[in-house]
Amino acid sequence: MNIDEITTELTEKRQQLDKMETQVRKMSKAMAIVLTLGGALILGLGIGCLVVWHDFMLTQAIIICVVGAVLLGVAYPIYAMVMKRTLSQIEPLRKQIDDQMEKYGCK
């Protein structure tokens, strides 16, 4: 293999890693958005129950509100955890490719 083939192969691998990282970021954002929207809807349902049926289902409405608030509260930590875990798996591959690209002078 000559330098041009190696450079092309390493560049393609780097582009694949960039695409994988973009997909991970999009998936994590989508998951966080779904959790946030679900939490907001459940919290809104609980608040609606409190307003409309405050005498009839006070305890159930408070429980519904707490569930919605918990979903809202865990959306970002879950997003950060997923991002950290998946990007930490990609990082050694990226470092290896960068080292090889630097070795062949194609960076």
PDB file of C-alpha atoms in Angstrom:
ATOM      1  CA  MET A   1       0.000   0.000   0.000  1.00  0.00           C
ATOM      2  CA  ASN A   2       1.240   3.419  -0.835  1.00  0.00           C
ATOM      3  CA  ILE A   3       0.762   6.614   1.160  1.00  0.00           C
ATOM      4  CA  ASP A   4      -2.193   7.804  -0.927  1.00  0.00           C
ATOM      5  CA  GLU A   5      -4.167   4.600  -0.270  1.00  0.00           C
ATOM      6  CA  ILE A   6      -3.384   4.743   3.439  1.00  0.00           C
ATOM      7  CA  THR A   7      -4.350   8.410   3.581  1.00  0.00           C
ATOM      8  CA  THR A   8      -7.619   7.731   1.778  1.00  0.00           C
ATOM      9  CA  GLU A   9      -8.428   4.792   4.047  1.00  0.00           C
ATOM     10  CA  LEU A  10      -7.669   6.777   7.217  1.00  0.00           C
ATOM     11  CA  THR A  11      -9.699   9.739   5.985  1.00  0.00           C
ATOM     12  CA  GLU A  12     -12.666   7.460   5.282  1.00  0.00           C
ATOM     13  CA  LYS A  13     -12.393   5.916   8.750  1.00  0.00           C
ATOM     14  CA  ARG A  14     -12.248   9.380  10.294  1.00  0.00           C
ATOM     15  CA  GLN A  15     -15.359  10.441   8.342  1.00  0.00           C
ATOM     16  CA  GLN A  16     -17.180   7.298   9.523  1.00  0.00           C
ATOM     17  CA  LEU A  17     -16.296   8.135  13.126  1.00  0.00           C
ATOM     18  CA  ASP A  18     -17.543  11.688  12.622  1.00  0.00           C
ATOM     19  CA  LYS A  19     -20.834  10.341  11.242  1.00  0.00           C
ATOM     20  CA  MET A  20     -21.124   7.920  14.161  1.00  0.00           C
ATOM     21  CA  GLU A  21     -20.517  10.751  16.631  1.00  0.00           C
ATOM     22  CA  THR A  22     -23.160  12.880  14.918  1.00  0.00           C
ATOM     23  CA  GLN A  23     -25.659  10.002  15.119  1.00  0.00           C
ATOM     24  CA  VAL A  24     -24.894   9.518  18.812  1.00  0.00           C
ATOM     25  CA  ARG A  25     -25.448  13.222  19.484  1.00  0.00           C
ATOM     26  CA  LYS A  26     -28.727  13.221  17.552  1.00  0.00           C
ATOM     27  CA  MET A  27     -29.965  10.084  19.320  1.00  0.00           C
ATOM     28  CA  SER A  28     -29.084  11.479  22.725  1.00  0.00           C
ATOM     29  CA  LYS A  29     -30.799  14.784  21.980  1.00  0.00           C
ATOM     30  CA  ALA A  30     -33.905  13.009  20.710  1.00  0.00           C
ATOM     31  CA  MET A  31     -34.047  10.867  23.838  1.00  0.00           C
ATOM     32  CA  ALA A  32     -33.688  13.934  26.070  1.00  0.00           C
ATOM     33  CA  ILE A  33     -36.398  15.765  24.134  1.00  0.00           C
ATOM     34  CA  VAL A  34     -38.778  12.812  24.443  1.00  0.00           C
ATOM     35  CA  LEU A  35     -38.153  12.563  28.200  1.00  0.00           C
ATOM     36  CA  THR A  36     -38.611  16.312  28.612  1.00  0.00           C
ATOM     37  CA  LEU A  37     -41.825  16.416  26.606  1.00  0.00           C
ATOM     38  CA  GLY A  38     -43.195  13.356  28.376  1.00  0.00           C
ATOM     39  CA  GLY A  39     -42.339  14.832  31.757  1.00  0.00           C
ATOM     40  CA  ALA A  40     -43.917  18.156  30.854  1.00  0.00           C
ATOM     41  CA  LEU A  41     -47.092  16.463  29.643  1.00  0.00           C
ATOM     42  CA  ILE A  42     -47.369  14.296  32.743  1.00  0.00           C
ATOM     43  CA  LEU A  43     -46.681  17.276  35.001  1.00  0.00           C
ATOM     44  CA  GLY A  44     -49.338  19.250  33.136  1.00  0.00           C
ATOM     45  CA  LEU A  45     -51.790  16.392  33.558  1.00  0.00           C
ATOM     46  CA  GLY A  46     -51.117  16.346  37.291  1.00  0.00           C
ATOM     47  CA  ILE A  47     -51.568  20.108  37.571  1.00  0.00           C
ATOM     48  CA  GLY A  48     -54.778  19.872  35.569  1.00  0.00           C
ATOM     49  CA  CYS A  49     -56.062  17.193  37.921  1.00  0.00           C
ATOM     50  CA  LEU A  50     -55.175  19.405  40.882  1.00  0.00           C
ATOM     51  CA  VAL A  51     -57.062  22.353  39.433  1.00  0.00           C
ATOM     52  CA  VAL A  52     -60.152  20.486  38.276  1.00  0.00           C
ATOM     53  CA  TRP A  53     -60.534  17.733  40.864  1.00  0.00           C
ATOM     54  CA  HIS A  54     -58.656  19.161  43.861  1.00  0.00           C
ATOM     55  CA  ASP A  55     -61.228  17.724  46.304  1.00  0.00           C
ATOM     56  CA  PHE A  56     -61.613  14.338  44.617  1.00  0.00           C
ATOM     57  CA  MET A  57     -58.091  13.201  43.623  1.00  0.00           C
ATOM     58  CA  LEU A  58     -55.606  15.370  45.458  1.00  0.00           C
ATOM     59  CA  THR A  59     -53.201  12.553  46.360  1.00  0.00           C
ATOM     60  CA  GLN A  60     -53.244  11.006  42.882  1.00  0.00           C
ATOM     61  CA  ALA A  61     -52.702  14.404  41.246  1.00  0.00           C
ATOM     62  CA  ILE A  62     -49.718  15.113  43.474  1.00  0.00           C
ATOM     63  CA  ILE A  63     -48.231  11.711  42.612  1.00  0.00           C
ATOM     64  CA  ILE A  64     -48.734  12.426  38.899  1.00  0.00           C
ATOM     65  CA  CYS A  65     -47.029  15.817  39.319  1.00  0.00           C
ATOM     66  CA  VAL A  66     -44.082  14.230  41.098  1.00  0.00           C
ATOM     67  CA  VAL A  67     -43.669  11.629  38.343  1.00  0.00           C
ATOM     68  CA  GLY A  68     -43.675  14.387  35.706  1.00  0.00           C
ATOM     69  CA  ALA A  69     -41.196  16.469  37.681  1.00  0.00           C
ATOM     70  CA  VAL A  70     -38.894  13.463  38.109  1.00  0.00           C
ATOM     71  CA  LEU A  71     -38.936  12.837  34.343  1.00  0.00           C
ATOM     72  CA  LEU A  72     -38.075  16.472  33.754  1.00  0.00           C
ATOM     73  CA  GLY A  73     -35.315  16.255  36.325  1.00  0.00           C
ATOM     74  CA  VAL A  74     -33.629  13.164  34.894  1.00  0.00           C
ATOM     75  CA  ALA A  75     -33.762  14.175  31.228  1.00  0.00           C
ATOM     76  CA  TYR A  76     -30.474  16.083  31.205  1.00  0.00           C
ATOM     77  CA  PRO A  77     -28.481  13.704  33.449  1.00  0.00           C
ATOM     78  CA  ILE A  78     -29.507  10.774  31.239  1.00  0.00           C
ATOM     79  CA  TYR A  79     -28.550  12.776  28.134  1.00  0.00           C
ATOM     80  CA  ALA A  80     -25.140  13.582  29.631  1.00  0.00           C
ATOM     81  CA  MET A  81     -24.578   9.990  30.750  1.00  0.00           C
ATOM     82  CA  VAL A  82     -25.401   8.543  27.318  1.00  0.00           C
ATOM     83  CA  MET A  83     -23.188  11.112  25.594  1.00  0.00           C
ATOM     84  CA  LYS A  84     -20.270  10.483  27.939  1.00  0.00           C
ATOM     85  CA  ARG A  85     -20.523   6.700  27.694  1.00  0.00           C
ATOM     86  CA  THR A  86     -20.811   6.499  23.912  1.00  0.00           C
ATOM     87  CA  LEU A  87     -18.247   9.197  23.180  1.00  0.00           C
ATOM     88  CA  SER A  88     -15.788   7.526  25.543  1.00  0.00           C
ATOM     89  CA  GLN A  89     -16.139   4.389  23.421  1.00  0.00           C
ATOM     90  CA  ILE A  90     -15.481   6.345  20.221  1.00  0.00           C
ATOM     91  CA  GLU A  91     -12.560   8.391  21.582  1.00  0.00           C
ATOM     92  CA  PRO A  92      -9.895   5.611  21.556  1.00  0.00           C
ATOM     93  CA  LEU A  93     -10.706   4.868  17.920  1.00  0.00           C
ATOM     94  CA  ARG A  94     -10.477   8.556  17.044  1.00  0.00           C
ATOM     95  CA  LYS A  95      -7.134   8.859  18.851  1.00  0.00           C
ATOM     96  CA  GLN A  96      -5.793   5.788  17.081  1.00  0.00           C
ATOM     97  CA  ILE A  97      -6.798   7.127  13.656  1.00  0.00           C
ATOM     98  CA  ASP A  98      -5.405  10.576  14.469  1.00  0.00           C
ATOM     99  CA  ASP A  99      -2.098   9.017  15.524  1.00  0.00           C
ATOM    100  CA  GLN A 100      -1.926   7.026  12.294  1.00  0.00           C
ATOM    101  CA  MET A 101      -2.797  10.113  10.247  1.00  0.00           C
ATOM    102  CA  GLU A 102      -0.093  12.080  12.020  1.00  0.00           C
ATOM    103  CA  LYS A 103       2.383   9.239  11.441  1.00  0.00           C
ATOM    104  CA  TYR A 104       1.767   9.353   7.691  1.00  0.00           C
ATOM    105  CA  GLY A 105       1.587  13.145   7.630  1.00  0.00           C
ATOM    106  CA  CYS A 106      -1.924  13.392   6.244  1.00  0.00           C
ATOM    107  CA  LYS A 107      -3.577  15.534   8.866  1.00  0.00           C
TER     108      LYS A 107
END
